[in-house]
Amino acid sequence: MTSPCVEILAAGAAEPITSAGNARLGIAVLAGIAVIVLLITRFKLHAFLSLTIGSLALGAFAGAPLDKAITSFTTGLGNTVAGVGVLIALGAVLGKPLADSGGADQIVDTILARAGKSGGRAMPWAMVVIASIIGLPLFFEVGIVLLIPVVLLVAKRGNYSLMRIGIPALAGLSVMHGLIPPHPGPLVAIDAVGANLGVTLALGVLVAVPTVIIAGPVFSRYAARWVDIPAPDRMVPARPSEELRTRPSFVATVSTVLLPVVLMLVKALVDIVVDDPKNHLQRVTDVIGSPLIALLAAVLVAIFTLGRAAGFSKERISTTVEKSLAPIAGILLIVGAGGGFKQTLIDVGVGQMILDISKDWSIPALLLGWLIAVAIRLATGSATVATISAAGLVAPLAADMSTGHTALLVLAVGAGSLFFSHVNDAGFWLVKEYFGMDVGQTVKTWSVMETIISVVALGFVLLLSLVI
């Protein structure tokens, strides 16, 4: 949605949108992003505050009146939170009972028990499956904390190289985080460029499957040779299910986790096959397959299939839901501020500038979105900030795109946001400390794996663009 102050902001600029005006806007954008990067990396300021200050700086550099820049930022923040805030909250509410009820442990134990019968050859593939299923409703950091005890136990008991087991698990989590809604990054990108969530989810799965295979089990063979270390001797955190007398069944847990995905994919399929807004079937699937209803349905089902199955009382379920919401406050603020930055970019005329400049470039829109996301990712270390900022910058390019190509633009931006995690990324240090590696070893394994995911995903996005 474009703010009503677009014309006012554009009028506030000192020059019209000409080549000279484009040059000024380009400098303003670089300066605004530089402010954000400097505040995050040099002064260690929280991303929410950095994005807020950077948005105001962008408006000032572009010559817009400060009061109009403030209005633009707050409008974008409000629209973004309104668009994806509830979905992020519902995703967090779904993830908490999955962990606390022992449902996640049930998935892990069941798959590992089956994989163990193959003599260990299937173990890396099992880790990918586990991480991908658990990673659907959970944020990346939560997924790591949940899976690390399993990775350490499997590596130690089976005498496997830690990288052979750990890399596939990390790849599964990372791909879900960058490409598959309802994670915050993809959701915000979908909202920013006006993509269809169901189509994006379907194409995201097509891209994610081969990407996670290459970056996970295949790459782990080489990572295990480059960094051949055993699981560190440390106290493995207690698993939630060890305190429970009962826990949900494997089938019930997987069905609950996949329910919103199935509902959204059904909606996308019916929209493609039926393609008649007046058709009763399509009207029903449009409702039940909407992200809000799909996630809400999964949360309500989880209360019974996960919470009640684990013997939780009504009070315990209420407490679980309450605790799930507190940790996402920071994420919502960052996402909202990113939306404010995006709206400021649009309102000062950056969208038109990119359209004007891109006409003279031979770079495809999908590659341009990926490159912008890569640059912001390398500078800030945040995949979410990179996705939000890049999606705002390339949103005008989606205006004339088909539904499929708009979805692919979201995936290209998401892929770029995962490129080469290094020392300014919290995930880098999380992996380093949990796996007991030094900085060089972490770069050769985790950072290279992230780069493989980014490049391979882009490759499959570009291939799909040729046939869609």
Short mmCIF file of C-alpha atoms in Angstrom, two decimals:
data_model
loop_
_atom_site.label_atom_id
_atom_site.label_comp_id
_atom_site.label_asym_id
_atom_site.label_seq_id
_atom_site.Cartn_x
_atom_site.Cartn_y
_atom_site.Cartn_z
CA MET A 1 0.00 0.00 0.00
CA THR A 2 1.35 3.42 -0.95
CA SER A 3 1.11 6.18 1.58
CA PRO A 4 -0.99 9.25 0.70
CA CYS A 5 2.04 11.40 1.38
CA VAL A 6 3.89 10.11 -1.71
CA GLU A 7 3.22 13.24 -3.71
CA ILE A 8 4.00 15.49 -0.76
CA LEU A 9 7.32 13.77 -0.14
CA ALA A 10 8.23 13.83 -3.80
CA ALA A 11 7.28 17.49 -3.95
CA GLY A 12 9.47 18.13 -0.93
CA ALA A 13 12.53 16.99 -2.81
CA ALA A 14 14.72 19.73 -4.18
CA GLU A 15 14.78 18.30 -7.72
CA PRO A 16 12.24 16.55 -9.97
CA ILE A 17 12.65 12.88 -10.75
CA THR A 18 15.16 13.37 -13.57
CA SER A 19 18.58 11.84 -14.04
CA ALA A 20 19.94 14.40 -11.56
CA GLY A 21 17.05 13.65 -9.21
CA ASN A 22 17.72 9.92 -9.57
CA ALA A 23 21.37 10.48 -8.69
CA ARG A 24 20.39 12.39 -5.58
CA LEU A 25 17.91 9.71 -4.56
CA GLY A 26 20.51 7.03 -5.16
CA ILE A 27 22.94 8.81 -2.87
CA ALA A 28 20.15 9.25 -0.29
CA VAL A 29 19.38 5.51 -0.36
CA LEU A 30 23.04 4.57 0.04
CA ALA A 31 23.39 7.08 2.87
CA GLY A 32 20.25 5.79 4.60
CA ILE A 33 21.39 2.18 4.36
CA ALA A 34 24.88 3.22 5.48
CA VAL A 35 23.38 4.80 8.61
CA ILE A 36 21.53 1.56 9.40
CA VAL A 37 24.62 -0.58 8.78
CA LEU A 38 26.84 1.72 10.86
CA LEU A 39 24.44 1.80 13.79
CA ILE A 40 23.99 -2.00 13.79
CA THR A 41 27.62 -2.99 13.21
CA ARG A 42 29.70 -0.20 14.73
CA PHE A 43 27.54 1.07 17.57
CA LYS A 44 25.70 -2.24 18.23
CA LEU A 45 22.37 -0.42 18.30
CA HIS A 46 19.22 -2.57 18.19
CA ALA A 47 17.93 -3.15 14.66
CA PHE A 48 14.58 -1.51 15.50
CA LEU A 49 16.22 1.74 16.54
CA SER A 50 18.71 1.56 13.66
CA LEU A 51 15.93 1.13 11.08
CA THR A 52 13.92 3.96 12.63
CA ILE A 53 16.85 6.39 12.58
CA GLY A 54 17.92 5.21 9.13
CA SER A 55 14.43 5.82 7.74
CA LEU A 56 14.39 9.39 9.05
CA ALA A 57 17.91 9.94 7.74
CA LEU A 58 16.83 8.65 4.32
CA GLY A 59 13.97 11.17 4.22
CA ALA A 60 16.31 13.99 5.25
CA PHE A 61 18.96 13.04 2.69
CA ALA A 62 16.27 12.91 -0.01
CA GLY A 63 15.16 16.44 0.87
CA ALA A 64 11.73 15.47 2.22
CA PRO A 65 10.14 17.48 5.06
CA LEU A 66 10.87 15.71 8.33
CA ASP A 67 7.24 15.62 9.46
CA LYS A 68 6.25 13.92 6.19
CA ALA A 69 9.10 11.43 6.54
CA ILE A 70 7.86 10.59 10.03
CA THR A 71 4.33 10.07 8.70
CA SER A 72 5.65 7.86 5.92
CA PHE A 73 7.66 5.73 8.38
CA THR A 74 4.79 5.28 10.85
CA THR A 75 2.37 4.47 8.02
CA GLY A 76 4.67 1.77 6.71
CA LEU A 77 5.25 0.39 10.18
CA GLY A 78 1.52 0.20 10.86
CA ASN A 79 0.71 -1.39 7.51
CA THR A 80 3.43 -4.02 7.90
CA VAL A 81 2.48 -5.02 11.44
CA ALA A 82 -1.18 -5.12 10.40
CA GLY A 83 -0.30 -7.33 7.45
CA VAL A 84 2.01 -9.87 9.07
CA GLY A 85 2.03 -9.22 12.83
CA VAL A 86 -0.84 -11.59 13.61
CA LEU A 87 0.69 -14.30 11.41
CA ILE A 88 4.05 -14.05 13.19
CA ALA A 89 2.26 -14.24 16.53
CA LEU A 90 0.26 -17.30 15.49
CA GLY A 91 3.42 -18.99 14.22
CA ALA A 92 5.06 -18.41 17.60
CA VAL A 93 1.99 -19.73 19.44
CA LEU A 94 2.08 -22.88 17.29
CA GLY A 95 5.80 -23.41 17.88
CA LYS A 96 5.74 -23.18 21.67
CA PRO A 97 3.42 -26.14 22.40
CA LEU A 98 5.31 -28.11 19.75
CA ALA A 99 8.43 -27.78 21.87
CA ASP A 100 6.91 -27.89 25.38
CA SER A 101 4.61 -30.87 24.77
CA GLY A 102 7.43 -33.08 23.55
CA GLY A 103 5.95 -33.15 20.04
CA ALA A 104 9.21 -31.98 18.52
CA ASP A 105 11.06 -34.69 20.45
CA GLN A 106 8.58 -37.27 19.16
CA ILE A 107 9.34 -36.28 15.56
CA VAL A 108 13.07 -36.44 16.24
CA ASP A 109 13.02 -39.80 18.03
CA THR A 110 10.74 -41.49 15.51
CA ILE A 111 12.74 -40.46 12.46
CA LEU A 112 16.08 -41.24 14.10
CA ALA A 113 14.86 -44.68 15.13
CA ARG A 114 13.97 -45.43 11.50
CA ALA A 115 17.20 -43.94 10.14
CA GLY A 116 19.32 -45.91 12.62
CA LYS A 117 18.28 -49.18 10.97
CA SER A 118 20.23 -48.25 7.82
CA GLY A 119 23.54 -48.41 9.63
CA GLY A 120 23.84 -44.63 9.77
CA ARG A 121 23.87 -43.94 6.03
CA ALA A 122 20.46 -42.30 6.21
CA MET A 123 21.25 -40.22 9.29
CA PRO A 124 22.16 -36.97 7.44
CA TRP A 125 18.95 -37.26 5.43
CA ALA A 126 17.00 -37.88 8.61
CA MET A 127 18.45 -34.70 10.12
CA VAL A 128 17.28 -32.71 7.08
CA VAL A 129 13.76 -34.08 7.42
CA ILE A 130 13.67 -33.39 11.15
CA ALA A 131 14.97 -29.82 10.79
CA SER A 132 12.65 -29.02 7.90
CA ILE A 133 9.53 -30.24 9.70
CA ILE A 134 10.41 -28.58 12.98
CA GLY A 135 11.64 -25.47 11.19
CA LEU A 136 8.27 -24.75 9.57
CA PRO A 137 6.60 -23.10 12.58
CA LEU A 138 9.73 -22.16 14.57
CA PHE A 139 12.08 -19.22 14.30
CA PHE A 140 15.64 -20.11 13.32
CA GLU A 141 17.19 -19.47 16.75
CA VAL A 142 14.48 -21.51 18.50
CA GLY A 143 14.97 -24.34 16.03
CA ILE A 144 18.72 -24.40 16.68
CA VAL A 145 18.25 -24.56 20.44
CA LEU A 146 15.74 -27.37 19.97
CA LEU A 147 17.89 -29.42 17.59
CA ILE A 148 21.37 -28.94 19.03
CA PRO A 149 20.89 -31.52 21.84
CA VAL A 150 19.73 -34.05 19.24
CA VAL A 151 22.65 -33.28 16.91
CA LEU A 152 25.17 -33.68 19.74
CA LEU A 153 23.59 -36.90 21.02
CA VAL A 154 23.39 -38.52 17.58
CA ALA A 155 26.97 -37.54 16.71
CA LYS A 156 28.34 -38.77 20.03
CA ARG A 157 26.40 -42.06 20.29
CA GLY A 158 26.87 -42.97 16.63
CA ASN A 159 30.48 -41.76 16.53
CA TYR A 160 29.72 -39.53 13.54
CA SER A 161 31.55 -36.42 12.48
CA LEU A 162 29.67 -33.48 13.96
CA MET A 163 29.56 -31.74 10.56
CA ARG A 164 28.06 -34.81 8.87
CA ILE A 165 25.08 -34.59 11.23
CA GLY A 166 25.01 -30.88 12.06
CA ILE A 167 25.21 -29.32 8.57
CA PRO A 168 22.07 -31.09 7.25
CA ALA A 169 20.12 -29.96 10.32
CA LEU A 170 21.31 -26.36 9.93
CA ALA A 171 20.54 -26.42 6.21
CA GLY A 172 16.98 -27.57 6.84
CA LEU A 173 16.38 -24.80 9.37
CA SER A 174 18.01 -22.09 7.26
CA VAL A 175 16.12 -22.91 4.06
CA MET A 176 12.81 -22.86 5.92
CA HIS A 177 13.77 -19.54 7.50
CA GLY A 178 14.68 -17.83 4.23
CA LEU A 179 12.23 -19.25 1.70
CA ILE A 180 9.11 -20.65 3.31
CA PRO A 181 6.29 -18.66 4.93
CA PRO A 182 5.09 -18.26 7.69
CA HIS A 183 8.59 -17.10 8.67
CA PRO A 184 8.79 -13.31 9.12
CA GLY A 185 11.15 -12.58 6.21
CA PRO A 186 9.15 -14.31 3.46
CA LEU A 187 5.87 -13.00 4.91
CA VAL A 188 7.05 -9.40 4.82
CA ALA A 189 8.46 -9.81 1.30
CA ILE A 190 5.15 -11.29 0.13
CA ASP A 191 3.31 -8.33 1.64
CA ALA A 192 5.77 -5.79 0.18
CA VAL A 193 5.62 -6.96 -3.44
CA GLY A 194 1.98 -8.07 -3.39
CA ALA A 195 2.71 -11.74 -4.05
CA ASN A 196 0.23 -14.59 -3.63
CA LEU A 197 1.14 -16.47 -0.47
CA GLY A 198 -0.11 -19.86 -1.65
CA VAL A 199 1.78 -19.67 -4.94
CA THR A 200 4.91 -18.45 -3.14
CA LEU A 201 4.64 -21.33 -0.69
CA ALA A 202 4.22 -23.88 -3.49
CA LEU A 203 7.14 -22.54 -5.52
CA GLY A 204 9.16 -22.13 -2.32
CA VAL A 205 8.80 -25.84 -1.60
CA LEU A 206 9.93 -26.66 -5.17
CA VAL A 207 13.04 -24.53 -4.68
CA ALA A 208 13.66 -25.60 -1.08
CA VAL A 209 13.76 -29.38 -1.63
CA PRO A 210 16.71 -29.59 -4.06
CA THR A 211 18.44 -26.67 -2.33
CA VAL A 212 18.41 -28.30 1.09
CA ILE A 213 19.62 -31.62 -0.39
CA ILE A 214 22.64 -29.97 -2.02
CA ALA A 215 23.50 -27.70 0.93
CA GLY A 216 22.73 -30.38 3.54
CA PRO A 217 23.60 -34.06 3.04
CA VAL A 218 25.72 -33.47 -0.10
CA PHE A 219 27.80 -30.56 1.22
CA SER A 220 28.14 -32.17 4.66
CA ARG A 221 30.44 -34.80 3.11
CA TYR A 222 32.96 -32.08 2.24
CA ALA A 223 32.38 -30.07 5.41
CA ALA A 224 33.18 -33.18 7.48
CA ARG A 225 36.54 -33.48 5.67
CA TRP A 226 37.41 -29.80 6.07
CA VAL A 227 36.43 -29.65 9.74
CA ASP A 228 36.65 -33.13 11.25
CA ILE A 229 35.66 -32.59 14.86
CA PRO A 230 33.73 -34.75 17.31
CA ALA A 231 30.73 -33.57 19.28
CA PRO A 232 32.05 -31.34 22.09
CA ASP A 233 32.04 -32.84 25.57
CA ARG A 234 29.54 -30.67 27.30
CA MET A 235 26.31 -31.04 29.23
CA VAL A 236 23.45 -31.55 26.79
CA PRO A 237 20.39 -29.52 27.86
CA ALA A 238 17.46 -31.51 29.17
CA ARG A 239 14.75 -32.17 26.63
CA PRO A 240 11.21 -31.01 27.50
CA SER A 241 9.67 -34.46 27.07
CA GLU A 242 11.89 -35.93 29.80
CA GLU A 243 9.67 -34.16 32.33
CA LEU A 244 6.44 -35.46 30.80
CA ARG A 245 4.66 -38.73 31.42
CA THR A 246 3.04 -38.73 27.98
CA ARG A 247 3.66 -36.89 24.74
CA PRO A 248 1.80 -36.53 21.43
CA SER A 249 2.04 -39.23 18.78
CA PHE A 250 4.24 -38.80 15.73
CA VAL A 251 1.31 -38.75 13.28
CA ALA A 252 -0.66 -36.20 15.33
CA THR A 253 2.36 -33.91 15.70
CA VAL A 254 3.36 -33.96 12.02
CA SER A 255 -0.26 -33.51 10.94
CA THR A 256 -0.61 -30.47 13.18
CA VAL A 257 2.62 -28.85 11.96
CA LEU A 258 1.77 -29.43 8.30
CA LEU A 259 -1.91 -28.42 8.58
CA PRO A 260 -1.44 -24.71 7.70
CA VAL A 261 0.89 -25.60 4.84
CA VAL A 262 -1.64 -28.07 3.40
CA LEU A 263 -4.52 -25.59 3.70
CA MET A 264 -2.56 -22.84 1.94
CA LEU A 265 -1.40 -25.20 -0.81
CA VAL A 266 -4.99 -26.42 -1.36
CA LYS A 267 -6.11 -22.82 -1.78
CA ALA A 268 -3.33 -22.16 -4.31
CA LEU A 269 -4.19 -25.33 -6.25
CA VAL A 270 -7.92 -24.54 -6.39
CA ASP A 271 -7.18 -20.96 -7.45
CA ILE A 272 -5.15 -22.28 -10.37
CA VAL A 273 -7.47 -25.11 -11.43
CA VAL A 274 -10.88 -23.48 -10.88
CA ASP A 275 -10.00 -19.80 -11.33
CA ASP A 276 -13.58 -18.59 -10.81
CA PRO A 277 -14.18 -16.19 -7.88
CA LYS A 278 -17.89 -17.09 -7.89
CA ASN A 279 -17.26 -20.82 -7.55
CA HIS A 280 -18.35 -22.08 -4.11
CA LEU A 281 -15.37 -24.42 -3.74
CA GLN A 282 -12.93 -21.63 -4.49
CA ARG A 283 -14.69 -19.28 -2.08
CA VAL A 284 -14.43 -21.88 0.70
CA THR A 285 -10.75 -22.63 0.03
CA ASP A 286 -9.99 -18.90 -0.19
CA VAL A 287 -11.20 -18.61 3.40
CA ILE A 288 -9.70 -21.73 4.96
CA GLY A 289 -6.48 -21.33 2.97
CA SER A 290 -5.89 -17.72 3.97
CA PRO A 291 -2.78 -17.46 6.18
CA LEU A 292 -4.74 -16.15 9.16
CA ILE A 293 -7.35 -18.93 9.16
CA ALA A 294 -4.82 -21.66 8.29
CA LEU A 295 -2.50 -20.75 11.16
CA LEU A 296 -5.37 -20.11 13.56
CA ALA A 297 -6.81 -23.53 12.75
CA ALA A 298 -3.42 -25.15 13.38
CA VAL A 299 -3.11 -23.37 16.74
CA LEU A 300 -6.56 -24.52 17.85
CA VAL A 301 -5.86 -28.07 16.70
CA ALA A 302 -2.48 -27.99 18.49
CA ILE A 303 -4.21 -27.26 21.80
CA PHE A 304 -5.79 -30.71 21.60
CA THR A 305 -3.30 -32.76 19.59
CA LEU A 306 -0.23 -31.42 21.42
CA GLY A 307 -1.26 -29.72 24.67
CA ARG A 308 -4.01 -32.04 25.84
CA ALA A 309 -2.13 -35.11 24.58
CA ALA A 310 0.79 -34.16 26.83
CA GLY A 311 -1.57 -33.87 29.79
CA PHE A 312 -1.48 -30.06 29.95
CA SER A 313 -4.23 -28.47 32.02
CA LYS A 314 -6.18 -25.47 30.71
CA GLU A 315 -4.02 -23.23 32.88
CA ARG A 316 -0.79 -24.78 31.53
CA ILE A 317 -1.97 -24.30 27.93
CA SER A 318 -2.86 -20.67 28.67
CA THR A 319 0.58 -20.10 30.22
CA THR A 320 2.28 -21.75 27.23
CA VAL A 321 0.49 -19.42 24.82
CA GLU A 322 1.37 -16.41 26.95
CA LYS A 323 5.05 -17.34 27.09
CA SER A 324 5.17 -17.86 23.33
CA LEU A 325 4.25 -14.23 22.62
CA ALA A 326 6.85 -12.45 24.78
CA PRO A 327 9.97 -13.43 22.76
CA ILE A 328 8.54 -12.17 19.44
CA ALA A 329 8.11 -8.56 20.59
CA GLY A 330 11.57 -7.65 19.30
CA ILE A 331 10.97 -9.45 16.01
CA LEU A 332 7.67 -7.63 15.46
CA LEU A 333 9.34 -4.28 16.13
CA ILE A 334 12.18 -5.02 13.71
CA VAL A 335 9.77 -6.22 11.04
CA GLY A 336 7.55 -3.17 11.58
CA ALA A 337 10.48 -0.75 11.41
CA GLY A 338 11.64 -2.51 8.26
CA GLY A 339 8.20 -1.88 6.79
CA GLY A 340 8.52 1.77 7.77
CA PHE A 341 11.89 1.96 6.01
CA LYS A 342 10.36 0.31 2.95
CA GLN A 343 7.49 2.84 2.86
CA THR A 344 9.93 5.73 3.22
CA LEU A 345 11.88 4.35 0.25
CA ILE A 346 8.70 4.23 -1.81
CA ASP A 347 7.41 7.63 -0.78
CA VAL A 348 10.56 9.56 -1.60
CA GLY A 349 10.42 8.12 -5.12
CA VAL A 350 13.02 5.37 -4.94
CA GLY A 351 10.67 2.89 -6.58
CA GLN A 352 10.35 5.06 -9.67
CA MET A 353 14.10 5.61 -9.64
CA ILE A 354 14.74 1.86 -9.72
CA LEU A 355 12.24 1.46 -12.55
CA ASP A 356 13.97 4.21 -14.52
CA ILE A 357 17.45 2.84 -13.94
CA SER A 358 16.56 -0.82 -14.46
CA LYS A 359 15.25 -0.03 -17.96
CA ASP A 360 18.83 0.65 -19.03
CA TRP A 361 20.22 -2.43 -17.31
CA SER A 362 20.33 -5.92 -18.72
CA ILE A 363 20.05 -7.42 -15.21
CA PRO A 364 16.81 -9.41 -14.75
CA ALA A 365 14.57 -8.27 -11.91
CA LEU A 366 15.02 -11.58 -10.07
CA LEU A 367 18.81 -11.26 -10.12
CA LEU A 368 18.59 -7.59 -9.11
CA GLY A 369 16.46 -8.48 -6.07
CA TRP A 370 18.95 -11.18 -5.09
CA LEU A 371 21.96 -8.85 -5.44
CA ILE A 372 20.36 -6.11 -3.33
CA ALA A 373 19.48 -8.62 -0.60
CA VAL A 374 23.04 -10.02 -0.70
CA ALA A 375 24.55 -6.55 -0.26
CA ILE A 376 22.34 -5.72 2.73
CA ARG A 377 22.87 -9.18 4.27
CA LEU A 378 26.66 -8.83 4.07
CA ALA A 379 26.50 -5.35 5.55
CA THR A 380 24.04 -5.88 8.41
CA GLY A 381 24.26 -9.62 9.11
CA SER A 382 20.48 -9.83 9.42
CA ALA A 383 18.53 -12.00 6.99
CA THR A 384 15.27 -10.38 8.07
CA VAL A 385 16.55 -6.81 7.59
CA ALA A 386 17.99 -7.80 4.20
CA THR A 387 14.69 -9.33 3.08
CA ILE A 388 12.58 -6.39 4.24
CA SER A 389 14.84 -3.72 2.74
CA ALA A 390 15.42 -5.51 -0.56
CA ALA A 391 11.72 -6.31 -0.98
CA GLY A 392 10.88 -2.63 -0.50
CA LEU A 393 13.45 -1.60 -3.08
CA VAL A 394 12.35 -4.04 -5.79
CA ALA A 395 8.59 -3.91 -5.09
CA PRO A 396 7.92 -1.55 -8.06
CA LEU A 397 9.42 -4.13 -10.42
CA ALA A 398 6.62 -6.54 -9.49
CA ALA A 399 3.88 -4.25 -10.80
CA ASP A 400 3.82 -5.80 -14.29
CA MET A 401 4.85 -9.32 -13.29
CA SER A 402 2.65 -12.40 -13.42
CA THR A 403 1.59 -14.10 -10.20
CA GLY A 404 4.27 -16.76 -10.61
CA HIS A 405 7.10 -14.33 -11.29
CA THR A 406 6.07 -12.12 -8.37
CA ALA A 407 6.35 -15.17 -6.11
CA LEU A 408 9.76 -15.96 -7.62
CA LEU A 409 10.87 -12.38 -6.86
CA VAL A 410 10.07 -13.02 -3.19
CA LEU A 411 12.11 -16.25 -3.29
CA ALA A 412 15.03 -14.50 -5.02
CA VAL A 413 15.12 -11.86 -2.29
CA GLY A 414 14.84 -14.57 0.38
CA ALA A 415 17.71 -16.50 -1.18
CA GLY A 416 19.89 -13.38 -1.25
CA SER A 417 19.19 -12.71 2.41
CA LEU A 418 20.96 -15.98 3.37
CA PHE A 419 24.23 -15.27 1.56
CA PHE A 420 27.50 -15.81 3.50
CA SER A 421 26.70 -15.41 7.17
CA HIS A 422 29.77 -14.04 8.94
CA VAL A 423 30.86 -12.31 12.14
CA ASN A 424 28.10 -9.65 12.14
CA ASP A 425 25.38 -12.33 12.20
CA ALA A 426 24.11 -13.64 15.54
CA GLY A 427 23.49 -17.04 13.92
CA PHE A 428 27.21 -17.31 13.12
CA TRP A 429 28.17 -17.08 16.79
CA LEU A 430 25.32 -19.33 17.87
CA VAL A 431 26.54 -22.14 15.59
CA LYS A 432 30.21 -21.52 16.51
CA GLU A 433 29.61 -21.79 20.25
CA TYR A 434 27.22 -24.75 20.15
CA PHE A 435 29.49 -26.79 17.90
CA GLY A 436 32.71 -25.79 19.69
CA MET A 437 34.41 -24.43 16.54
CA ASP A 438 36.79 -21.55 16.04
CA VAL A 439 36.00 -18.67 13.65
CA GLY A 440 37.88 -20.22 10.71
CA GLN A 441 36.10 -23.56 11.07
CA THR A 442 32.73 -21.82 11.31
CA VAL A 443 33.43 -19.91 8.08
CA LYS A 444 34.46 -23.10 6.24
CA THR A 445 31.28 -24.90 7.28
CA TRP A 446 28.38 -22.69 8.32
CA SER A 447 29.24 -19.64 6.17
CA VAL A 448 29.94 -21.74 3.07
CA MET A 449 26.70 -23.70 3.64
CA GLU A 450 24.69 -20.45 3.78
CA THR A 451 26.33 -19.28 0.55
CA ILE A 452 25.52 -22.58 -1.18
CA ILE A 453 21.87 -22.26 -0.11
CA SER A 454 21.72 -18.71 -1.47
CA VAL A 455 23.34 -19.44 -4.83
CA VAL A 456 21.61 -22.78 -5.44
CA ALA A 457 18.20 -21.36 -4.53
CA LEU A 458 18.76 -18.47 -6.94
CA GLY A 459 19.68 -20.96 -9.65
CA PHE A 460 16.43 -22.90 -9.20
CA VAL A 461 14.45 -19.63 -9.06
CA LEU A 462 15.91 -18.57 -12.39
CA LEU A 463 15.21 -22.00 -13.89
CA LEU A 464 11.58 -21.84 -12.75
CA SER A 465 11.27 -18.37 -14.27
CA LEU A 466 11.99 -19.90 -17.68
CA VAL A 467 9.05 -22.32 -17.48
CA ILE A 468 6.44 -20.32 -15.57
#
